[in-house]
CSV table of C-alpha atoms in Angstrom, one decimal:
chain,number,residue,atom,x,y,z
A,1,UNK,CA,100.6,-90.2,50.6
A,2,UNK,CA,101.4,-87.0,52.6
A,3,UNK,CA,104.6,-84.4,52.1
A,4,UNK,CA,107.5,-86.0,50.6
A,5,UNK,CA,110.7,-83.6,51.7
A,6,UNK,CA,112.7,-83.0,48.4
A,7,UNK,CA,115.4,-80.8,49.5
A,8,UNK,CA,116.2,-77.6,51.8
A,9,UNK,CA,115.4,-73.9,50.8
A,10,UNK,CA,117.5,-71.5,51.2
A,11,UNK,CA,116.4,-68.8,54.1
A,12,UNK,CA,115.7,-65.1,53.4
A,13,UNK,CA,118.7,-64.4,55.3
A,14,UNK,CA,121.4,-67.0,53.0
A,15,UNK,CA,120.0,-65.6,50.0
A,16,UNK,CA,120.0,-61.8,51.2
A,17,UNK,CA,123.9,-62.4,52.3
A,18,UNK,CA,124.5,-63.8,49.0
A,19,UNK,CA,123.2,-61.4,46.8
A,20,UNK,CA,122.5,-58.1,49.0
A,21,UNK,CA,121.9,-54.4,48.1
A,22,UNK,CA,124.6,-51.8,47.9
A,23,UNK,CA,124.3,-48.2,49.6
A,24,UNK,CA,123.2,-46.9,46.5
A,25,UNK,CA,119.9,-48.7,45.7
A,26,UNK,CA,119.4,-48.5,49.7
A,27,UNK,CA,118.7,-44.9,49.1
A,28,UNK,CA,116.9,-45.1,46.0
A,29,UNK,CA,114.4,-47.5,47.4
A,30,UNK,CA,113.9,-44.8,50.5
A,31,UNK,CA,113.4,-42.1,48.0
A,32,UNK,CA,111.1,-43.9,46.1
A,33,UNK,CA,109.0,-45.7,49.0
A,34,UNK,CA,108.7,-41.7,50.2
A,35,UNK,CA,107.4,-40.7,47.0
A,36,UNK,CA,104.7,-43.5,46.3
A,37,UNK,CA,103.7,-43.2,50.1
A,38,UNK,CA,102.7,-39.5,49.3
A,39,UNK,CA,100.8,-40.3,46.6
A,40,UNK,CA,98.5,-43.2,48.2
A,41,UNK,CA,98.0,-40.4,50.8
A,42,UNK,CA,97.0,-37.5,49.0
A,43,UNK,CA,100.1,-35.5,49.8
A,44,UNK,CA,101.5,-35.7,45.8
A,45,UNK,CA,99.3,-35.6,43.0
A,46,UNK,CA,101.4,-37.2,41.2
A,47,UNK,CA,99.8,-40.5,39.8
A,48,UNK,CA,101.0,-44.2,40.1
A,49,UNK,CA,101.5,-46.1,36.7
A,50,UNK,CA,102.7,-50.0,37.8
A,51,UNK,CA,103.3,-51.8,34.7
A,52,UNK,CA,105.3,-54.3,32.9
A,53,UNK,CA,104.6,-57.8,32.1
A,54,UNK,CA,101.4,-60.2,33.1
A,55,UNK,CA,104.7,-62.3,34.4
A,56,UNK,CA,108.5,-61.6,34.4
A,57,UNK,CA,110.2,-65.2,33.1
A,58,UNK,CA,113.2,-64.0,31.4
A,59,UNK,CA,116.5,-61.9,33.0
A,60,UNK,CA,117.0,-60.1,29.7
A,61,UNK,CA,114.0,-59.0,28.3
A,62,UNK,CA,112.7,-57.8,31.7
A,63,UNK,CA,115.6,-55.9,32.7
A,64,UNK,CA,116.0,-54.9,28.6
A,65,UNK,CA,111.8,-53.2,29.5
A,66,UNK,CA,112.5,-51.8,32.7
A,67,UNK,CA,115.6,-49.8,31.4
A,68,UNK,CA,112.7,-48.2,28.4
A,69,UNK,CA,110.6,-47.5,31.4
A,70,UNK,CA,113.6,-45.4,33.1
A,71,UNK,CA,113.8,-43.1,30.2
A,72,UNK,CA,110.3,-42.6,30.1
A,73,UNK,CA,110.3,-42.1,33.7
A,74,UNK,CA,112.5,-39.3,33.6
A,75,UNK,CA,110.5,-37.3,31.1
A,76,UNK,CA,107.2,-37.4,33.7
A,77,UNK,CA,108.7,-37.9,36.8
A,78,UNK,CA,106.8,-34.6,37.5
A,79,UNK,CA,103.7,-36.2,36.7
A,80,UNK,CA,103.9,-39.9,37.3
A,81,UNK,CA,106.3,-42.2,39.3
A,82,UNK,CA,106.2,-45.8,37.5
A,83,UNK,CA,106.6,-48.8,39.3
A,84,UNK,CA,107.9,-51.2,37.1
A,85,UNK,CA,106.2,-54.9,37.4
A,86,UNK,CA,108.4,-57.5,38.1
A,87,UNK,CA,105.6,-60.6,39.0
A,88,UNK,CA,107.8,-63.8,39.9
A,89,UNK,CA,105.2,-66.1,40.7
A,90,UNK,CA,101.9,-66.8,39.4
A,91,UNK,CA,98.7,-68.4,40.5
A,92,UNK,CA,98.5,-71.6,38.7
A,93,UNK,CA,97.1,-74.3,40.4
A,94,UNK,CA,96.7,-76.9,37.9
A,95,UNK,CA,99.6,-79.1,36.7
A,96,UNK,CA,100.0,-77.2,34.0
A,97,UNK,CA,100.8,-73.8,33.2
A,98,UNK,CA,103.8,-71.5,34.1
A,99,UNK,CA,103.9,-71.0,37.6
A,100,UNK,CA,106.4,-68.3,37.7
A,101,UNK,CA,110.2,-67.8,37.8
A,102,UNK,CA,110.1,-69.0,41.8
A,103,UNK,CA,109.2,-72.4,40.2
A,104,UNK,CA,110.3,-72.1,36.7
A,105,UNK,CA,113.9,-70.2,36.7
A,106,UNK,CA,113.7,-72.2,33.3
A,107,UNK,CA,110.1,-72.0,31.9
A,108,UNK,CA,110.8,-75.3,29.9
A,109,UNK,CA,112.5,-77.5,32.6
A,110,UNK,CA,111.1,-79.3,35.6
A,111,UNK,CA,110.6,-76.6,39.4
A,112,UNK,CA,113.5,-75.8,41.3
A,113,UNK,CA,112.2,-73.7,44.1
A,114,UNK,CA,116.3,-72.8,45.3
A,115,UNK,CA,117.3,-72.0,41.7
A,116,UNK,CA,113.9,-69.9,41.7
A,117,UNK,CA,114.8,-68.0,44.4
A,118,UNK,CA,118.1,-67.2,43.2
A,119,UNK,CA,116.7,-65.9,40.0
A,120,UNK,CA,114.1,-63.6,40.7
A,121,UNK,CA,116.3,-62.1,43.7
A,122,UNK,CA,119.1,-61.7,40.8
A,123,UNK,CA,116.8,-60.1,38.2
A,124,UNK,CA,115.0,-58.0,40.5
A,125,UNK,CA,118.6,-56.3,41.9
A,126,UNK,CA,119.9,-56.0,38.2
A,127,UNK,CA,116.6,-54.5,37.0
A,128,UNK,CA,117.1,-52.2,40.0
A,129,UNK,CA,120.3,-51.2,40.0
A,130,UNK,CA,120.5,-51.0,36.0
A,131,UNK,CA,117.0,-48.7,36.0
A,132,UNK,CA,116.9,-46.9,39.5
A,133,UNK,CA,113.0,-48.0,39.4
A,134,UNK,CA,112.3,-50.3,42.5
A,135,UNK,CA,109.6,-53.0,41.2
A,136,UNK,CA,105.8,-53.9,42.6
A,137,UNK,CA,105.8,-58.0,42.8
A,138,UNK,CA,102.6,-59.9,44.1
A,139,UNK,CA,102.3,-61.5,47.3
A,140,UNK,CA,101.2,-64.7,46.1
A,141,UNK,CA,103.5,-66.9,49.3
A,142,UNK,CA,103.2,-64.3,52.4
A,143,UNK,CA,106.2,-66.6,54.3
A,144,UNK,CA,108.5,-65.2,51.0
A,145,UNK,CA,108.5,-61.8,51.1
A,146,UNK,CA,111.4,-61.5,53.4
A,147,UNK,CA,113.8,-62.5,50.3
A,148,UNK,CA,112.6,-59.4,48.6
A,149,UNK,CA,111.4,-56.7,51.1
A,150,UNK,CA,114.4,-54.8,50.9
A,151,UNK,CA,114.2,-54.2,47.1
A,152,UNK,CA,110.1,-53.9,46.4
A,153,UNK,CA,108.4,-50.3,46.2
A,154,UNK,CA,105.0,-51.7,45.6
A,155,UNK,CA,102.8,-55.3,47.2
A,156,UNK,CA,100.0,-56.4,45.2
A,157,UNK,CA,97.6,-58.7,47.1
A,158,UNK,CA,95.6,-61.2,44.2
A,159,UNK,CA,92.3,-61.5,44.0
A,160,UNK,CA,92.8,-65.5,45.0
A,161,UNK,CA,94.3,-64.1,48.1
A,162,UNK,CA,92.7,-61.2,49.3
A,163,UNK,CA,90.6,-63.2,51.6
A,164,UNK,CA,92.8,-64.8,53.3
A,165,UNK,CA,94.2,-64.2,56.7
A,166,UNK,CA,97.8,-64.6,56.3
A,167,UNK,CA,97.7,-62.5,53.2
A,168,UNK,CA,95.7,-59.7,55.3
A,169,UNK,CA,98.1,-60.3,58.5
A,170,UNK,CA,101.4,-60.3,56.5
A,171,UNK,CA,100.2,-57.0,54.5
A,172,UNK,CA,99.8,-55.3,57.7
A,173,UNK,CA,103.9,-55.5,58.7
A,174,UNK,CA,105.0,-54.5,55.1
A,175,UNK,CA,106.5,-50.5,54.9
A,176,UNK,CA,105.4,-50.3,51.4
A,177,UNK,CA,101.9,-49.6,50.2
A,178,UNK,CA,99.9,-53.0,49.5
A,179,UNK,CA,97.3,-52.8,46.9
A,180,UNK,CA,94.2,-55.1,47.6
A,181,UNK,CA,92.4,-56.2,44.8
A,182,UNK,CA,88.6,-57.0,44.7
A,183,UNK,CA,88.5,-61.2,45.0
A,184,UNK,CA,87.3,-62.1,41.5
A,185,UNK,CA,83.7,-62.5,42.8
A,186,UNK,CA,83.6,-58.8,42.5
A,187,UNK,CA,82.9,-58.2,46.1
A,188,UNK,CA,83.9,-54.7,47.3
A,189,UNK,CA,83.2,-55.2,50.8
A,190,UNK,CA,85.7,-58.0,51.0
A,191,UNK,CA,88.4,-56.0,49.3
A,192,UNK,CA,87.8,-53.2,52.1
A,193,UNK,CA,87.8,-55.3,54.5
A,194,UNK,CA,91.1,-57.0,53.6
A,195,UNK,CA,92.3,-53.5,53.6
A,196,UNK,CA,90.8,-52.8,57.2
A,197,UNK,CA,92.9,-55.8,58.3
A,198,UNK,CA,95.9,-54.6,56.7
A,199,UNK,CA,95.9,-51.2,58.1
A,200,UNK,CA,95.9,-52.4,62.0
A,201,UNK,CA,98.2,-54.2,63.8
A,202,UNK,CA,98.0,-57.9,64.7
A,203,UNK,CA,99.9,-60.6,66.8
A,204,UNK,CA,100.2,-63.8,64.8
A,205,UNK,CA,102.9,-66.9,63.9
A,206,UNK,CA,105.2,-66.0,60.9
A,207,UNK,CA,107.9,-67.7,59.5
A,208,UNK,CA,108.4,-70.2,62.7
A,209,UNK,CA,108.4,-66.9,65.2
A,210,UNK,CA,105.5,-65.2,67.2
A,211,UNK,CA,105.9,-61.3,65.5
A,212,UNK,CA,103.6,-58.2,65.8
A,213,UNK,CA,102.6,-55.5,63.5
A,214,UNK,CA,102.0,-52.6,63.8
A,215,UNK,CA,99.5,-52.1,60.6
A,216,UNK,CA,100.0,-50.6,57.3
A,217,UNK,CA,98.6,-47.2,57.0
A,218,UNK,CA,98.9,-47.5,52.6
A,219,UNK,CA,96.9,-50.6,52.5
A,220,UNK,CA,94.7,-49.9,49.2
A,221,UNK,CA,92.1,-51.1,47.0
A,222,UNK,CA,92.5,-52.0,43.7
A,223,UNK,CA,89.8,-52.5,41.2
A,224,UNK,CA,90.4,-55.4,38.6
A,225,UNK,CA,87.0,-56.6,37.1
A,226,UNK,CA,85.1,-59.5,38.4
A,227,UNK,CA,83.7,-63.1,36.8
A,228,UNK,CA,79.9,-64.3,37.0
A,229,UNK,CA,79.2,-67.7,37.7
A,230,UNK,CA,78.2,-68.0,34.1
A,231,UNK,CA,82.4,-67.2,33.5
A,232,UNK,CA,81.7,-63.7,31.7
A,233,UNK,CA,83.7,-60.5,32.9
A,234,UNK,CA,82.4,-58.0,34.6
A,235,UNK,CA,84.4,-54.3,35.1
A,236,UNK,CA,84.5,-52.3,37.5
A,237,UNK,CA,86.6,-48.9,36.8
A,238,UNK,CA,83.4,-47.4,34.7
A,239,UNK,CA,82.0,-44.1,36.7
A,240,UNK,CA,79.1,-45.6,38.8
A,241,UNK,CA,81.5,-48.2,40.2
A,242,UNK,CA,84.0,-45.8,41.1
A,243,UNK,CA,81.5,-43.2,43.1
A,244,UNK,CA,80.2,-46.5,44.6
A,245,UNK,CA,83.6,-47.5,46.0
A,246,UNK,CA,84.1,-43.6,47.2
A,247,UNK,CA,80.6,-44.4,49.3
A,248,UNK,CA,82.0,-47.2,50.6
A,249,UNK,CA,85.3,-45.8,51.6
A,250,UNK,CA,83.5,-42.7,53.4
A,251,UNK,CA,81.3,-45.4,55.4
A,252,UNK,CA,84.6,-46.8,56.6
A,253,UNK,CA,87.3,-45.7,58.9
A,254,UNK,CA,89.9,-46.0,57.4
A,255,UNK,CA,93.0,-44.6,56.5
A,256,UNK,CA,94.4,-42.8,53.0
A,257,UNK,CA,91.4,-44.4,51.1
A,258,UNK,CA,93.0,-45.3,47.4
A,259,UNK,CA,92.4,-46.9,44.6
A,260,UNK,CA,94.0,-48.2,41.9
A,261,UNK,CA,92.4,-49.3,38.5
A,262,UNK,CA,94.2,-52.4,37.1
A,263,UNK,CA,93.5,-51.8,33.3
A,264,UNK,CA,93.5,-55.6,32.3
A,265,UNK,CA,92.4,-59.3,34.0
A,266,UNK,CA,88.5,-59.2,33.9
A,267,UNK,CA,88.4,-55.3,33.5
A,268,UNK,CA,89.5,-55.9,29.8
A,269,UNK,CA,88.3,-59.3,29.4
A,270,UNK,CA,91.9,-59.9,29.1
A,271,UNK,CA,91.5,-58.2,25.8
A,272,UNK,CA,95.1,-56.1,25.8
A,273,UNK,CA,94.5,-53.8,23.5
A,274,UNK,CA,91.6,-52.2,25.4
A,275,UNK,CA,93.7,-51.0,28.0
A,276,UNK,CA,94.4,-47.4,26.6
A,277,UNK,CA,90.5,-47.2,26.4
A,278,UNK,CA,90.0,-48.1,29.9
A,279,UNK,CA,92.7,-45.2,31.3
A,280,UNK,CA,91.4,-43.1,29.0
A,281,UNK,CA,87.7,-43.7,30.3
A,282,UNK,CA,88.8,-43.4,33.7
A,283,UNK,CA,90.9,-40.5,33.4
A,284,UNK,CA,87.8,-38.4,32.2
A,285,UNK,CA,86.2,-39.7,35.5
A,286,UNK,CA,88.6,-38.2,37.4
A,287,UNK,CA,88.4,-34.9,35.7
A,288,UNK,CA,84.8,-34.8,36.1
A,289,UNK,CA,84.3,-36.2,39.8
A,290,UNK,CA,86.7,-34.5,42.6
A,291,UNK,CA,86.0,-37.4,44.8
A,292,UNK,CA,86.9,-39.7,41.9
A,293,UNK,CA,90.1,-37.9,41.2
A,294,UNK,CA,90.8,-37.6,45.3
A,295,UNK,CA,90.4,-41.5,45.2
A,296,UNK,CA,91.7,-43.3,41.9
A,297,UNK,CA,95.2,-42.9,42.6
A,298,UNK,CA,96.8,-44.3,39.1
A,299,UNK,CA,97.0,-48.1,37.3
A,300,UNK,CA,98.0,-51.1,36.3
A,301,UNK,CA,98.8,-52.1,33.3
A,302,UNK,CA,100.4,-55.5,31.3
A,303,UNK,CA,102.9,-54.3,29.0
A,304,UNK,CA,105.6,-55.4,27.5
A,305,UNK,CA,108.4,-55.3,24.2
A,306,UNK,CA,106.4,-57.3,21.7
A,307,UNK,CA,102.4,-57.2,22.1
A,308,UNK,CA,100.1,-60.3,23.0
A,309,UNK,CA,101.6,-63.5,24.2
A,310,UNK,CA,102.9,-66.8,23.2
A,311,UNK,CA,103.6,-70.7,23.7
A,312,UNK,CA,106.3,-71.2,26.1
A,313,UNK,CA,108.4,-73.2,23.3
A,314,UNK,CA,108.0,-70.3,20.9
A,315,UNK,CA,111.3,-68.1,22.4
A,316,UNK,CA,109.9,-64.3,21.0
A,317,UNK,CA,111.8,-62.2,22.7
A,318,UNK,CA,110.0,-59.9,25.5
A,319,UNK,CA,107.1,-61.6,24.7
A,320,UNK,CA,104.4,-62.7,27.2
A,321,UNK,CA,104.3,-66.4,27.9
A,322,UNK,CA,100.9,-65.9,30.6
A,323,UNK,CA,98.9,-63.3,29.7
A,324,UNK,CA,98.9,-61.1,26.9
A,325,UNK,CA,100.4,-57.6,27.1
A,326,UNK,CA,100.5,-54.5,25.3
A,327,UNK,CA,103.2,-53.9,22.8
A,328,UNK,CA,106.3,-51.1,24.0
A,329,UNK,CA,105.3,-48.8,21.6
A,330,UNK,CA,101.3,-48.3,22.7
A,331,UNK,CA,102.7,-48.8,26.3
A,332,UNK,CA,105.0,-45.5,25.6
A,333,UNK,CA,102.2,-43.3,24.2
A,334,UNK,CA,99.9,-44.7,26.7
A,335,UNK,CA,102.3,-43.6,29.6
A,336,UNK,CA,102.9,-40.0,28.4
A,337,UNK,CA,99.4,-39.5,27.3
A,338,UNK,CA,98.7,-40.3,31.0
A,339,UNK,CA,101.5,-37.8,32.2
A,340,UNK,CA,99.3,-35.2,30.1
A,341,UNK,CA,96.3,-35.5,31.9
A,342,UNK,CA,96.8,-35.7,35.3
């Protein structure tokens, strides 16, 4: 019964000395933190795109995606700034299921939470520095962020976490915007208030140390569907749900109110293929509401090389082994026919 202490973890600080960031990507990140700060405020109309795979579990095939999203990056970087996802741990609380490169370096073989750590710090620099796109990852362990602040443009709190207080205390010391998704309830209250939380400053035990914060001004929502208790899907990017979430911010006081629409989880059913429908749907909102298009700053979406997913033992190259994605080419014509409608 009880903990049983397997081995030591590297801290934030080994693993940062080990593998640290050059000059170079130091400035690329501030660049790009700049940029995506502007648009969460209103300053830029550019639109956020953050997309890439439901879960990054291979080196290769990530960085292999990333490096297609830099090309189309520079053809709408007067349009859009895409934040490439790079998700290295999932929400899997069952035995089974892939948990994530943090456990899994090696999707097939047993955790190793050091090794883990050594990977996705590894694959996130090489995406980096071989793409010039900083990543978005998700928040899932608040104490770990610290082994990949220096590197992130982009925090996604889940809906799992978005009510909870370390999540909502941690978000408020990050310097990069932190999307808040709706808990999978559906609630929008909670989601705003998670972003309330976020966007002050709070005294509170972190990492062994008493720290303060002083509040994240780009705290966001971000809309991805709910479940009923019957277990059926239930979106929420379609029109009415978007003015309601614009009354609800204007009720408020708070800061740069934002949303962003995540295009798949229960928005889609976790049907893939309707994601171009969805942007589509809610790009037409935006043209015909001001307050919609003031709002609903840009989306997520699951892509990745080969469309849908797979069985872990199946080895398809840049292929989803968690959720299933869309395919490179509809992510490509999705991203520029996004760039043409802002």
């Amino acid at each position: 019964m009880g903990f049983s202490f397997v081995k030591r973890i590297p801290s934030d600080r080994e693993i940062l000395e080990r593998y640290p960031i050059t000059e170079e990507i130091r400035k690329i990140k501030k660049n790009r933190d700049l940029e995506v700060a502007d648009i969460i405020s209103g300053r830029s109309e550019k639109m956020l795109v953050i997309i890439g795979p439901c879960s990054a579990d291979n080196e290769d095939a990530l960085c292999d995606y990333v490096s297609r999203l830099a090309k189309v990056q520079e053809k709408v970087k007067d349009r859009l700034v895409i934040i490439p996802r790079i998700y290295t741990n999932k929400p899997r609380t069952t035995g089974d299921g892939y948990k994530g490169i943090l456990h899994q370096p090696d999707p097939e073989k047993a955790p190793d939470m050091e090794a883990g750590l050594i990977a996705l710090r590894k694959m996130h620099l090489r995406a980096l520095r071989e793409s010039g796109l900083p990543a978005a990852d998700e928040m899932l362990y608040p104490e770990n962020h610290t082994y990949l602040d220096d590197v992130l443009a982009y925090v996604a709190v889940g809906a799992r976490s978005v009510e909870n207080q370390q999540h909502r205390l941690a978000a408020s010391g990050l310097t990069v915007p932190v999307g808040m998704k709706n808990p999978t309830s559906g609630d929008f209250s909670v989601m705003l208030n998670s972003v309330y939380a976020a966007q002050h400053g709070h005294i509170f035990a972190y990492q062994g140390y008493e720290v303060k914060t002083d509040g994240n001004p780009y705290s966001h929502t971000v809309l991805r569907g709910a479940v009923n208790k019957h277990g059926q899907t239930i979106p929420n990017y379609h029109y009415e749900d978007l003015m309601r979430l614009c009354e609800m911010y204007s009720e408020r006081e708070l800061k740069n109110p934002a949303a962003i629409v995540d295009t798949n989880h229960a928005n889609s059913g976790k049907k893939y293929f309707e994601q171009p429908r969805i942007v589509r749907e809610v790009l037409h909102s935006r043209k015909v509401s001001e307050d919609i298009r003031k709002m609903v700053k840009g989306f997520m979406i699951e892509s990745y090389i080969e469309e849908g997913n797979q069985k872990i033992c199946e080895h398809i190259y840049g292929k989803s082994i968690t959720d299933a994605c869309l395919g490179w080419d509809d992510s490509e014509k999705l991203l520029y026919e996004i760039a043409d409608r802002v």
